[in-house]
């Protein structure tokens, strides 16, 4: 008997396998369907699909984009309620899907189109197809045409993923998105404006980087919840299709998401470096944060370019990007801990203020890395991260402002002391100027005296030179007369004239050797060179009178011939005398 029951049950199951299962919706807000029939499109119109009984729908078949550019999907639903109820249908892949359902009120078939390739689809959740189920146990049949032209290069088969959500649940989800976004943006904007005023008051770089992070946070929250899809054209740059029907695309919202995370991380890292003064106080952390941020920024920009212009890599890079964000956040927390242990100013406040927001950032990264990468727009973790950062950082700003005010007060005291020192220096400068004026007057007075002395010196110098020249000319004249007398004596050797000439010759010779001219020369020389002869005699006591005369003549830069004329000797004798004089001076 038991074996018979098993055979009957197996037979019923086999028969049921050839017919499409009729699904009965429950009160659940969201249901994933696993029963459908599929028909490759051969250019059919909806009227043909609806009326042509020869068209064969295959139950739970897979989509093969290379075989057909479009597919028809047929779903049978039963509404347990006695009343008409609105729902949302979502079929993956959500490229360009057209839904046909029967409207009992108008007694006509109604169509609606949605998807990421549909320009008119400006909803937060692109691809949602609204429809109405008839109540009272009526079997509702839905037809969905899946346009897959852009997927014809995909070589693998995929199963469509069908999700039905009640309109009330979808509206509630959208209200949560709007409310959370409005609250987050309002809080961020208020704190941004407040801190913008503080920045213009103090011009502190830490506050500037905080403002940069807040701008990135506002863009991030908006992009995270897909609000940019409501503004910009629905354009897909690149995409990637998975075997389970999930289609990951890169559009304008993805660019804003990528760029906002980049701006936020730049603001957070630079804020940490500026607030903790890591360049001077924590050089190792500064190097790690500086080059870690630089590498992340370069990689992010490169990934944006690749995703926009070449092919979709976001699905593969997002994991590693979140790991890098996680590492940077951990490095900032460690820097705050080390700064607190080293008792840096306001480090404790910074650490407390950033534990919660950085912890939320870490939680978001961990959630993306280990739980789910996509379809997380309803998560409130990003809102908690950016809002908590805006709220608790106000505490750090208070401590920062107190520190800045203290530094300003100290700077004011130093400025007053510096002003006092400058005033003192100015008074000293004025006193020095007065003294310089007196000195200038004295110098001018002495300059006039020195000018008179200089004129007298020049007069003596000219008189000395003239005297020396006179002595040279006189001795030359006497020498010439003596030579002429010698010639006359030779011509008249025995004559009485010769006796008179000899007396004249003797007188001339004695006149050449007189010291009267030397005395006059010496007097003028000492007027030009005071104590010259006394100092020379003291320094060289072995000098004779002729040595002193010779030294004085050479001191005046007279030539050998001029010295020989003055001393009434031959130039050769002058050279010999000069050699002896140098020898004495050397000894």
Coordinates of C-alpha atoms in Angstrom, one line a residue:
X1 CA 0.0 0.0 0.0
X2 CA 2.8 2.4 0.9
X3 CA 4.6 1.6 -2.4
X4 CA 1.4 2.4 -4.3
X5 CA 1.1 5.8 -2.5
X6 CA 4.7 6.6 -3.5
X7 CA 4.0 5.8 -7.1
X8 CA 0.9 7.9 -7.2
X9 CA 2.8 10.8 -5.5
X10 CA 5.7 10.5 -8.0
X11 CA 3.3 10.5 -11.0
X12 CA 1.4 13.6 -9.8
X13 CA 4.7 15.4 -9.3
X14 CA 5.8 14.5 -12.8
X15 CA 2.6 15.7 -14.3
X16 CA 2.8 18.9 -12.3
X17 CA 6.3 19.5 -13.7
X18 CA 5.0 20.0 -17.2
X19 CA 2.5 22.7 -16.1
X20 CA 3.4 26.2 -14.8
X21 CA 2.9 26.5 -11.1
X22 CA 0.3 29.0 -9.9
X23 CA 1.8 31.0 -7.0
X24 CA -0.4 32.4 -4.3
X25 CA 0.9 35.6 -2.7
X26 CA 0.9 35.8 1.0
X27 CA 1.0 38.8 3.3
X28 CA 4.8 39.0 3.1
X29 CA 6.2 42.3 1.9
X30 CA 8.7 40.8 -0.5
X31 CA 8.6 37.4 -2.3
X32 CA 11.1 35.9 -4.7
X33 CA 9.5 33.7 -7.3
X34 CA 11.1 30.5 -8.6
X35 CA 8.3 29.4 -11.0
X36 CA 7.9 31.0 -14.4
X37 CA 7.8 30.0 -18.1
X38 CA 10.1 31.5 -20.8
X39 CA 9.8 32.0 -24.6
X40 CA 12.6 33.3 -26.9
X41 CA 11.3 36.2 -28.9
X42 CA 11.1 35.9 -32.7
X43 CA 9.7 39.3 -33.3
X44 CA 6.4 38.5 -31.7
X45 CA 3.9 41.2 -30.9
X46 CA 2.1 41.1 -27.5
X47 CA -1.2 40.1 -29.3
X48 CA 0.6 37.0 -30.8
X49 CA 2.0 36.0 -27.4
X50 CA -1.4 36.4 -25.8
X51 CA -3.5 34.6 -28.4
X52 CA -1.2 32.2 -30.3
X53 CA -1.5 28.8 -28.6
X54 CA 1.3 27.3 -30.7
X55 CA 3.9 29.4 -29.0
X56 CA 5.7 27.1 -26.5
X57 CA 6.7 28.6 -23.1
X58 CA 9.3 26.5 -21.3
X59 CA 9.1 26.2 -17.5
X60 CA 12.0 27.7 -15.5
X61 CA 14.2 27.8 -18.6
X62 CA 17.5 29.9 -18.7
X63 CA 18.1 33.0 -20.8
X64 CA 20.7 32.7 -23.6
X65 CA 21.4 36.1 -24.9
X66 CA 23.4 34.8 -27.9
X67 CA 20.3 32.9 -29.1
X68 CA 17.7 35.6 -28.9
X69 CA 17.9 39.4 -28.4
X70 CA 14.7 39.3 -26.3
X71 CA 12.6 36.9 -24.2
X72 CA 9.0 36.7 -23.0
X73 CA 8.4 35.8 -19.4
X74 CA 5.1 34.4 -18.2
X75 CA 4.1 34.4 -14.5
X76 CA 0.8 33.2 -13.0
X77 CA -0.2 34.7 -9.6
X78 CA -3.1 34.2 -7.3
X79 CA -4.2 37.0 -4.9
X80 CA -5.5 35.5 -1.7
X81 CA -7.3 38.7 -0.8
X82 CA -10.8 39.6 -2.0
X83 CA -9.7 43.0 -2.9
X84 CA -7.4 44.4 -5.6
X85 CA -3.9 45.0 -4.4
X86 CA -1.0 47.0 -6.0
X87 CA 2.5 45.4 -6.2
X88 CA 5.9 46.0 -7.7
X89 CA 7.6 43.4 -10.0
X90 CA 11.3 43.4 -10.6
X91 CA 12.9 41.0 -13.0
X92 CA 16.7 40.7 -13.4
X93 CA 18.5 41.6 -15.6
X94 CA 16.9 45.0 -15.3
X95 CA 18.0 46.5 -18.7
X96 CA 14.8 47.3 -20.5
X97 CA 11.8 45.3 -19.3
X98 CA 8.2 45.8 -20.4
X99 CA 5.3 44.5 -18.2
X100 CA 1.9 43.6 -19.5
X101 CA -1.0 42.9 -17.0
X102 CA -4.8 42.9 -17.2
X103 CA -6.5 45.9 -15.6
X104 CA -9.9 44.8 -14.3
X105 CA -11.2 48.4 -14.0
X106 CA -10.6 49.3 -17.6
X107 CA -10.9 45.7 -18.9
X108 CA -7.7 46.2 -21.0
X109 CA -4.1 45.0 -20.9
X110 CA -1.8 47.7 -19.6
X111 CA 1.9 48.0 -20.3
X112 CA 4.7 49.7 -18.4
X113 CA 8.4 49.9 -19.0
X114 CA 11.4 50.2 -16.7
X115 CA 15.1 49.5 -16.4
X116 CA 18.5 51.1 -16.3
X117 CA 18.4 51.5 -20.1
X118 CA 15.0 53.3 -20.0
X119 CA 15.5 57.1 -20.0
X120 CA 12.0 57.6 -18.5
X121 CA 12.8 55.5 -15.5
X122 CA 13.7 58.1 -12.9
X123 CA 12.8 56.1 -9.8
X124 CA 15.2 55.5 -6.9
X125 CA 15.0 51.7 -7.6
X126 CA 15.3 51.5 -11.4
X127 CA 13.6 48.4 -12.9
X128 CA 10.6 48.3 -10.6
X129 CA 7.4 47.6 -12.6
X130 CA 4.1 48.5 -10.8
X131 CA 1.0 46.4 -11.4
X132 CA -2.3 45.6 -9.8
X133 CA -3.5 42.0 -8.9
X134 CA -7.2 41.2 -9.1
X135 CA -8.7 39.8 -5.9
X136 CA -11.3 37.2 -5.2
X137 CA -9.2 34.2 -6.2
X138 CA -8.7 35.3 -9.8
X139 CA -5.6 33.9 -11.5
X140 CA -3.5 36.8 -12.7
X141 CA -1.2 36.3 -15.6
X142 CA 1.8 38.7 -16.1
X143 CA 3.9 38.9 -19.3
X144 CA 7.3 40.6 -19.2
X145 CA 9.3 41.2 -22.3
X146 CA 13.1 41.3 -21.6
X147 CA 15.1 43.3 -24.1
X148 CA 18.6 41.9 -24.1
X149 CA 20.2 43.4 -27.2
X150 CA 23.2 44.8 -25.4
X151 CA 23.9 41.3 -23.9
X152 CA 24.3 39.4 -27.1
X153 CA 28.1 39.2 -26.5
X154 CA 27.5 37.3 -23.2
X155 CA 28.3 33.7 -23.8
X156 CA 26.8 32.1 -20.7
X157 CA 23.2 31.3 -19.8
X158 CA 21.5 32.9 -16.9
X159 CA 18.4 32.5 -14.8
X160 CA 16.1 35.5 -14.4
X161 CA 15.5 36.6 -10.8
X162 CA 11.9 37.6 -10.1
X163 CA 11.0 39.6 -7.0
X164 CA 7.5 40.8 -6.1
X165 CA 7.1 43.5 -3.4
X166 CA 3.9 45.0 -2.2
X167 CA 3.5 48.7 -3.1
X168 CA 3.1 49.6 0.6
X169 CA 6.4 48.0 1.4
X170 CA 8.1 49.7 -1.6
X171 CA 6.6 53.1 -0.6
X172 CA 7.7 52.5 3.0
X173 CA 11.2 51.7 1.9
X174 CA 11.3 54.8 -0.3
X175 CA 10.0 57.0 2.6
X176 CA 12.8 55.7 4.8
X177 CA 15.3 56.6 2.1
X178 CA 13.9 60.1 1.7
X179 CA 13.7 60.8 5.5
X180 CA 17.1 59.4 6.3
X181 CA 18.6 61.4 3.4
X182 CA 16.8 64.7 4.4
X183 CA 17.9 64.3 8.0
X184 CA 21.5 63.5 7.2
X185 CA 21.8 66.3 4.6
X186 CA 20.2 68.8 7.0
X187 CA 22.5 67.9 9.9
X188 CA 25.6 67.9 7.6
X189 CA 24.6 71.2 6.0
X190 CA 24.0 72.9 9.3
X191 CA 27.3 71.8 10.7
X192 CA 29.0 72.6 7.4
X193 CA 27.8 76.2 7.5
X194 CA 28.7 76.6 11.2
X195 CA 32.2 75.3 10.7
X196 CA 32.6 77.3 7.5
X197 CA 32.1 80.5 9.7
X198 CA 34.6 79.2 12.2
X199 CA 37.1 78.5 9.4
X200 CA 36.9 82.1 8.1
X201 CA 37.4 83.3 11.7
X202 CA 40.5 81.2 12.4
X203 CA 41.8 80.0 9.1
X204 CA 42.7 76.6 10.6
X205 CA 43.6 73.9 8.1
X206 CA 42.1 71.2 10.3
X207 CA 38.7 72.8 10.0
X208 CA 39.2 73.2 6.2
X209 CA 39.9 69.5 5.8
X210 CA 36.8 68.8 8.0
X211 CA 34.7 70.9 5.6
X212 CA 36.1 68.9 2.6
X213 CA 35.1 65.7 4.3
X214 CA 31.6 67.0 5.0
X215 CA 31.2 68.0 1.3
X216 CA 32.2 64.5 0.3
X217 CA 29.9 63.0 2.9
X218 CA 26.9 64.9 1.6
X219 CA 27.6 63.7 -2.0
X220 CA 28.3 60.2 -0.7
X221 CA 24.9 59.9 1.1
X222 CA 23.1 61.2 -2.0
X223 CA 24.9 58.8 -4.3
X224 CA 24.5 55.9 -1.8
X225 CA 20.8 56.2 -1.9
X226 CA 20.7 56.6 -5.7
X227 CA 19.2 60.2 -5.7
X228 CA 21.5 61.2 -8.5
X229 CA 19.5 58.8 -10.7
X230 CA 16.6 61.2 -10.3
X231 CA 18.6 64.1 -11.7
X232 CA 21.0 62.8 -14.4
X233 CA 20.3 60.9 -17.6
X234 CA 20.0 57.2 -17.2
X235 CA 23.2 56.3 -19.0
X236 CA 25.2 53.1 -18.5
X237 CA 28.9 53.4 -19.3
X238 CA 29.9 49.8 -18.6
X239 CA 28.2 46.7 -17.0
X240 CA 28.8 43.2 -16.0
X241 CA 26.2 40.4 -16.1
X242 CA 26.3 37.5 -13.6
X243 CA 24.9 34.0 -14.2
X244 CA 22.3 34.5 -11.5
X245 CA 20.8 37.5 -13.5
X246 CA 22.4 40.2 -11.4
X247 CA 23.5 43.1 -13.7
X248 CA 26.1 45.5 -12.2
X249 CA 26.4 48.8 -14.1
X250 CA 28.5 51.9 -13.9
X251 CA 26.6 55.2 -14.4
X252 CA 26.7 58.8 -13.2
X253 CA 25.7 57.8 -9.8
X254 CA 28.6 55.4 -9.6
X255 CA 31.0 58.2 -10.5
X256 CA 29.6 60.4 -7.7
X257 CA 29.8 57.5 -5.3
X258 CA 33.5 56.8 -6.2
X259 CA 34.4 60.5 -6.2
X260 CA 32.7 61.2 -2.9
X261 CA 34.5 58.4 -1.1
X262 CA 37.7 59.7 -2.5
X263 CA 37.0 63.3 -1.2
X264 CA 35.9 62.0 2.2
X265 CA 39.0 59.9 2.7
X266 CA 41.1 62.9 1.6
X267 CA 39.4 65.1 4.1
X268 CA 39.6 62.6 7.0
X269 CA 43.3 61.7 6.4
X270 CA 44.4 65.3 5.9
X271 CA 42.3 66.3 9.0
X272 CA 44.1 63.7 11.1
X273 CA 47.6 64.8 9.8
X274 CA 46.8 68.5 10.5
X275 CA 45.1 68.0 13.8
X276 CA 47.7 65.7 15.3
X277 CA 50.6 67.5 13.5
X278 CA 51.9 64.1 12.4
X279 CA 54.6 65.5 10.2
X280 CA 56.6 66.7 13.2
X281 CA 55.2 64.6 16.1
X282 CA 54.3 61.3 14.4
X283 CA 56.5 61.0 11.3
X284 CA 55.9 57.3 10.7
X285 CA 52.2 57.6 10.8
X286 CA 52.5 60.7 8.6
X287 CA 54.4 58.7 6.0
X288 CA 51.9 55.8 6.1
X289 CA 48.9 58.2 5.8
X290 CA 50.4 60.4 3.1
X291 CA 51.5 57.6 0.8
X292 CA 48.5 55.4 1.6
X293 CA 46.2 58.3 0.7
X294 CA 48.2 59.1 -2.5
X295 CA 48.1 55.5 -3.6
X296 CA 44.4 55.2 -2.9
X297 CA 43.6 58.4 -4.8
X298 CA 45.6 57.4 -7.9
X299 CA 44.0 53.9 -7.9
X300 CA 40.5 55.4 -7.5
X301 CA 40.9 57.9 -10.4
X302 CA 42.3 55.1 -12.6
X303 CA 39.4 52.8 -11.7
X304 CA 36.9 55.6 -12.5
X305 CA 38.5 56.1 -15.9
X306 CA 38.5 52.3 -16.6
X307 CA 34.9 51.8 -15.6
X308 CA 33.7 54.8 -17.7
X309 CA 35.7 54.3 -20.9
X310 CA 36.9 50.7 -21.1
X311 CA 35.1 47.9 -19.1
X312 CA 33.4 47.2 -15.8
X313 CA 35.9 46.4 -13.1
X314 CA 34.0 47.8 -10.1
X315 CA 32.7 44.4 -9.1
X316 CA 36.3 43.2 -8.7
X317 CA 37.9 46.3 -7.3
X318 CA 35.3 47.2 -4.8
X319 CA 36.4 44.6 -2.3
X320 CA 40.0 45.9 -2.4
X321 CA 38.9 49.5 -2.2
X322 CA 37.0 48.8 1.0
X323 CA 40.0 47.0 2.4
X324 CA 42.2 50.0 1.7
X325 CA 39.6 52.3 3.3
X326 CA 39.5 50.0 6.3
X327 CA 43.3 50.1 6.5
X328 CA 43.4 53.9 6.4
X329 CA 40.7 54.2 9.0
X330 CA 42.6 51.8 11.3
X331 CA 45.8 53.9 10.8
X332 CA 44.0 57.1 11.7
X333 CA 42.7 55.5 14.9
X334 CA 46.1 54.1 15.8
X335 CA 47.6 57.6 15.2
X336 CA 45.1 59.1 17.6
X337 CA 45.8 56.4 20.3
X338 CA 49.6 57.0 20.0
X339 CA 49.1 60.8 20.1
X340 CA 46.9 60.4 23.2
X341 CA 49.5 58.2 25.0
X342 CA 52.2 60.9 24.2
X343 CA 49.9 63.5 25.7
X344 CA 49.7 65.7 22.6
X345 CA 47.4 68.7 23.0
X346 CA 43.7 67.9 22.3
X347 CA 44.7 64.3 21.2
X348 CA 42.2 62.8 23.7
X349 CA 39.4 64.9 22.4
X350 CA 40.2 64.0 18.8
X351 CA 40.3 60.3 19.6
X352 CA 37.0 60.4 21.4
X353 CA 35.4 62.5 18.7
X354 CA 36.5 60.2 15.9
X355 CA 36.1 56.7 17.4
X356 CA 32.4 56.6 16.6
X357 CA 32.5 57.9 13.0
X358 CA 35.7 56.0 12.1
X359 CA 34.1 53.0 13.7
X360 CA 31.1 53.4 11.5
X361 CA 33.3 53.7 8.5
X362 CA 35.0 50.5 9.5
X363 CA 31.6 48.9 9.9
X364 CA 30.5 50.0 6.4
X365 CA 33.7 48.6 4.9
X366 CA 33.4 45.4 6.8
X367 CA 29.8 45.1 5.7
X368 CA 30.8 45.6 2.1
X369 CA 33.7 43.2 2.3
X370 CA 32.2 40.4 4.3
X371 CA 28.4 40.7 3.9
X372 CA 27.1 42.4 0.8
X373 CA 28.7 44.7 -1.9
X374 CA 25.5 45.9 -3.6
X375 CA 21.8 46.6 -2.9
X376 CA 22.6 48.2 0.4
X377 CA 21.0 51.6 -0.1
X378 CA 18.6 51.0 2.8
X379 CA 21.4 50.5 5.2
X380 CA 21.7 53.3 7.8
X381 CA 25.4 52.7 8.5
X382 CA 26.6 55.4 6.1
X383 CA 24.1 57.9 7.6
X384 CA 25.3 57.0 11.1
X385 CA 28.9 57.4 10.0
X386 CA 28.7 60.9 8.5
X387 CA 26.1 62.3 11.0
X388 CA 28.0 61.0 14.0
X389 CA 31.2 62.5 12.6
X390 CA 29.5 65.8 12.2
X391 CA 28.0 65.7 15.7
X392 CA 30.9 64.4 17.8
X393 CA 33.6 66.4 15.9
X394 CA 32.0 69.6 17.2
X395 CA 33.5 68.5 20.6
X396 CA 36.9 68.2 19.0
X397 CA 36.4 71.6 17.4
X398 CA 35.7 73.2 20.8
X399 CA 38.9 71.7 22.1
X400 CA 40.7 72.8 19.0
X401 CA 39.3 76.4 19.3
X402 CA 40.3 76.6 22.9
X403 CA 43.8 75.5 22.0
X404 CA 43.9 78.0 19.2
X405 CA 42.6 80.8 21.5
X406 CA 45.3 79.9 24.0
X407 CA 47.9 80.0 21.3
X408 CA 46.5 83.3 20.2
X409 CA 46.6 84.7 23.7
X410 CA 50.2 83.6 24.1
X411 CA 50.9 85.1 20.7
X412 CA 49.3 88.4 21.8
X413 CA 51.5 88.5 24.9
X414 CA 54.5 87.8 22.7
X415 CA 53.4 90.5 20.3
X416 CA 53.1 93.0 23.1
X417 CA 56.5 92.1 24.4
X418 CA 57.8 92.4 20.9
X419 CA 56.2 95.8 20.4
X420 CA 57.8 97.0 23.7
X421 CA 61.2 95.7 22.5
X422 CA 60.7 97.3 19.1
X423 CA 59.9 100.7 20.9
X424 CA 63.0 100.3 23.0
X425 CA 65.1 99.6 19.9
X426 CA 63.5 102.6 18.2
X427 CA 64.5 104.9 21.1
X428 CA 68.0 103.5 21.0
X429 CA 68.1 104.1 17.3
X430 CA 67.0 107.7 17.8
X431 CA 69.7 108.2 20.4
X432 CA 72.3 106.6 18.1
X433 CA 71.1 109.0 15.3
X434 CA 71.6 111.9 17.6
X435 CA 75.1 110.7 18.6
X436 CA 75.9 110.1 14.9
X437 CA 74.8 113.6 14.1
X438 CA 77.1 115.0 16.8
X439 CA 79.9 112.7 15.5
X440 CA 79.2 113.9 12.0
X441 CA 79.5 117.5 13.1
X442 CA 82.7 116.7 14.9
X443 CA 84.0 114.9 11.9
X444 CA 83.1 117.9 9.7
X445 CA 84.9 120.2 12.1
X446 CA 88.0 118.0 12.2
X447 CA 87.7 117.6 8.5
X448 CA 88.1 121.3 8.1
X449 CA 91.1 121.2 10.5
X450 CA 92.5 118.2 8.6
X451 CA 92.0 120.1 5.4
X452 CA 94.2 122.9 6.6
X453 CA 96.8 120.5 7.9
X454 CA 96.6 118.7 4.5
X455 CA 97.1 121.9 2.7
X456 CA 100.1 122.8 4.9
X457 CA 101.5 119.3 4.4
X458 CA 101.1 119.6 0.6
X459 CA 102.9 123.0 0.8
X460 CA 105.8 121.5 2.8
X461 CA 105.9 118.6 0.4
X462 CA 106.1 120.9 -2.6
X463 CA 108.8 123.1 -0.8
X464 CA 110.7 119.9 0.1
X465 CA 110.7 118.8 -3.5
X466 CA 111.6 122.2 -4.7
X467 CA 114.5 122.3 -2.2
X468 CA 115.7 119.0 -3.3
X469 CA 115.5 120.0 -6.9
X470 CA 117.3 123.3 -6.2
X471 CA 120.1 121.3 -4.4
X472 CA 120.4 119.0 -7.4
X473 CA 120.6 121.9 -9.9
X474 CA 123.0 123.8 -7.7
X475 CA 125.4 120.9 -7.2
X476 CA 125.2 120.1 -10.9
X477 CA 126.1 123.7 -11.7
X478 CA 129.0 123.7 -9.3
X479 CA 130.2 120.4 -10.7
X480 CA 130.1 121.8 -14.2
X481 CA 132.0 124.9 -13.1
X482 CA 134.6 122.7 -11.4
X483 CA 135.0 120.7 -14.6
X484 CA 135.4 123.8 -16.7
X485 CA 138.2 125.1 -14.3
X486 CA 139.9 121.7 -14.6
X487 CA 139.9 122.2 -18.4
X488 CA 141.3 125.7 -18.1
X489 CA 144.1 124.5 -15.8
X490 CA 145.0 121.9 -18.4
X491 CA 145.2 124.5 -21.1
X492 CA 147.2 127.0 -19.0
X493 CA 149.2 124.9 -16.6
X494 CA 151.9 127.4 -15.7
X495 CA 150.0 130.6 -16.0
X496 CA 149.3 133.0 -13.2
X497 CA 145.6 132.5 -14.1
X498 CA 146.0 128.9 -13.0
X499 CA 146.7 130.0 -9.4
X500 CA 143.5 132.0 -9.2
X501 CA 141.6 129.2 -10.8
X502 CA 142.9 126.7 -8.2
X503 CA 141.6 129.0 -5.5
X504 CA 138.2 129.1 -7.2
X505 CA 138.2 125.4 -7.6
X506 CA 138.9 124.9 -4.0
X507 CA 136.1 127.2 -3.0
X508 CA 133.7 125.4 -5.3
X509 CA 134.7 122.0 -3.9
X510 CA 134.2 123.3 -0.4
X511 CA 130.8 124.7 -1.4
X512 CA 129.7 121.3 -2.7
X513 CA 130.4 119.7 0.7
X514 CA 128.7 122.4 2.8
X515 CA 125.9 121.1 5.2
X516 CA 123.8 124.3 5.0
X517 CA 121.7 122.9 2.2
X518 CA 121.2 119.6 4.0
X519 CA 120.1 121.3 7.1
X520 CA 117.5 123.2 5.2
X521 CA 116.4 120.0 3.5
X522 CA 116.2 118.2 6.8
X523 CA 114.0 120.9 8.3
X524 CA 111.5 120.7 5.5
X525 CA 111.6 116.8 5.5
X526 CA 110.7 116.6 9.2
X527 CA 107.8 118.9 8.6
X528 CA 106.4 116.4 6.2
X529 CA 107.6 113.3 8.1
X530 CA 107.7 114.2 11.8
X531 CA 110.3 112.3 13.9
X532 CA 111.5 110.5 10.8
X533 CA 115.2 110.9 11.6
X534 CA 114.8 110.2 15.4
X535 CA 113.0 107.0 14.7
X536 CA 115.5 106.0 12.0
X537 CA 118.4 106.6 14.4
X538 CA 116.7 104.7 17.2
X539 CA 116.0 101.7 14.9
X540 CA 119.4 101.7 13.2
X541 CA 121.9 103.3 15.6
X542 CA 124.9 102.2 13.4
X543 CA 123.8 104.5 10.6
X544 CA 126.3 107.3 9.8
X545 CA 125.3 110.8 8.7
X546 CA 125.8 109.9 5.1
X547 CA 123.7 106.7 5.6
X548 CA 120.8 108.8 7.0
X549 CA 121.0 111.2 4.1
X550 CA 121.1 108.4 1.6
X551 CA 118.1 106.7 3.3
X552 CA 116.1 110.0 3.3
X553 CA 116.8 110.5 -0.4
X554 CA 115.7 107.0 -1.3
X555 CA 112.6 107.4 0.9
X556 CA 111.6 110.3 -1.5
X557 CA 112.0 107.9 -4.4
X558 CA 114.9 109.9 -6.0
X559 CA 116.8 108.2 -8.7
X560 CA 120.4 107.1 -8.4
X561 CA 121.6 110.0 -10.6
X562 CA 119.7 112.6 -8.5
X563 CA 121.1 111.1 -5.3
X564 CA 124.6 111.2 -6.8
X565 CA 124.2 114.9 -7.7
X566 CA 122.9 115.8 -4.2
X567 CA 125.8 113.9 -2.5
X568 CA 128.4 115.0 -5.0
X569 CA 129.5 111.5 -5.8
X570 CA 129.4 109.2 -8.8
X571 CA 126.3 107.1 -9.5
X572 CA 128.5 104.0 -9.0
X573 CA 129.4 105.2 -5.5
X574 CA 125.7 105.7 -4.8
X575 CA 124.9 102.1 -5.8
X576 CA 127.8 100.8 -3.6
X577 CA 126.6 103.0 -0.7
X578 CA 123.0 101.7 -1.2
X579 CA 124.3 98.1 -1.1
X580 CA 126.1 98.8 2.2
X581 CA 123.0 100.5 3.6
X582 CA 120.8 97.4 2.7
X583 CA 123.4 95.2 4.3
X584 CA 123.3 97.2 7.6
X585 CA 119.5 97.2 7.6
X586 CA 119.5 93.4 7.1
X587 CA 121.9 92.9 10.0

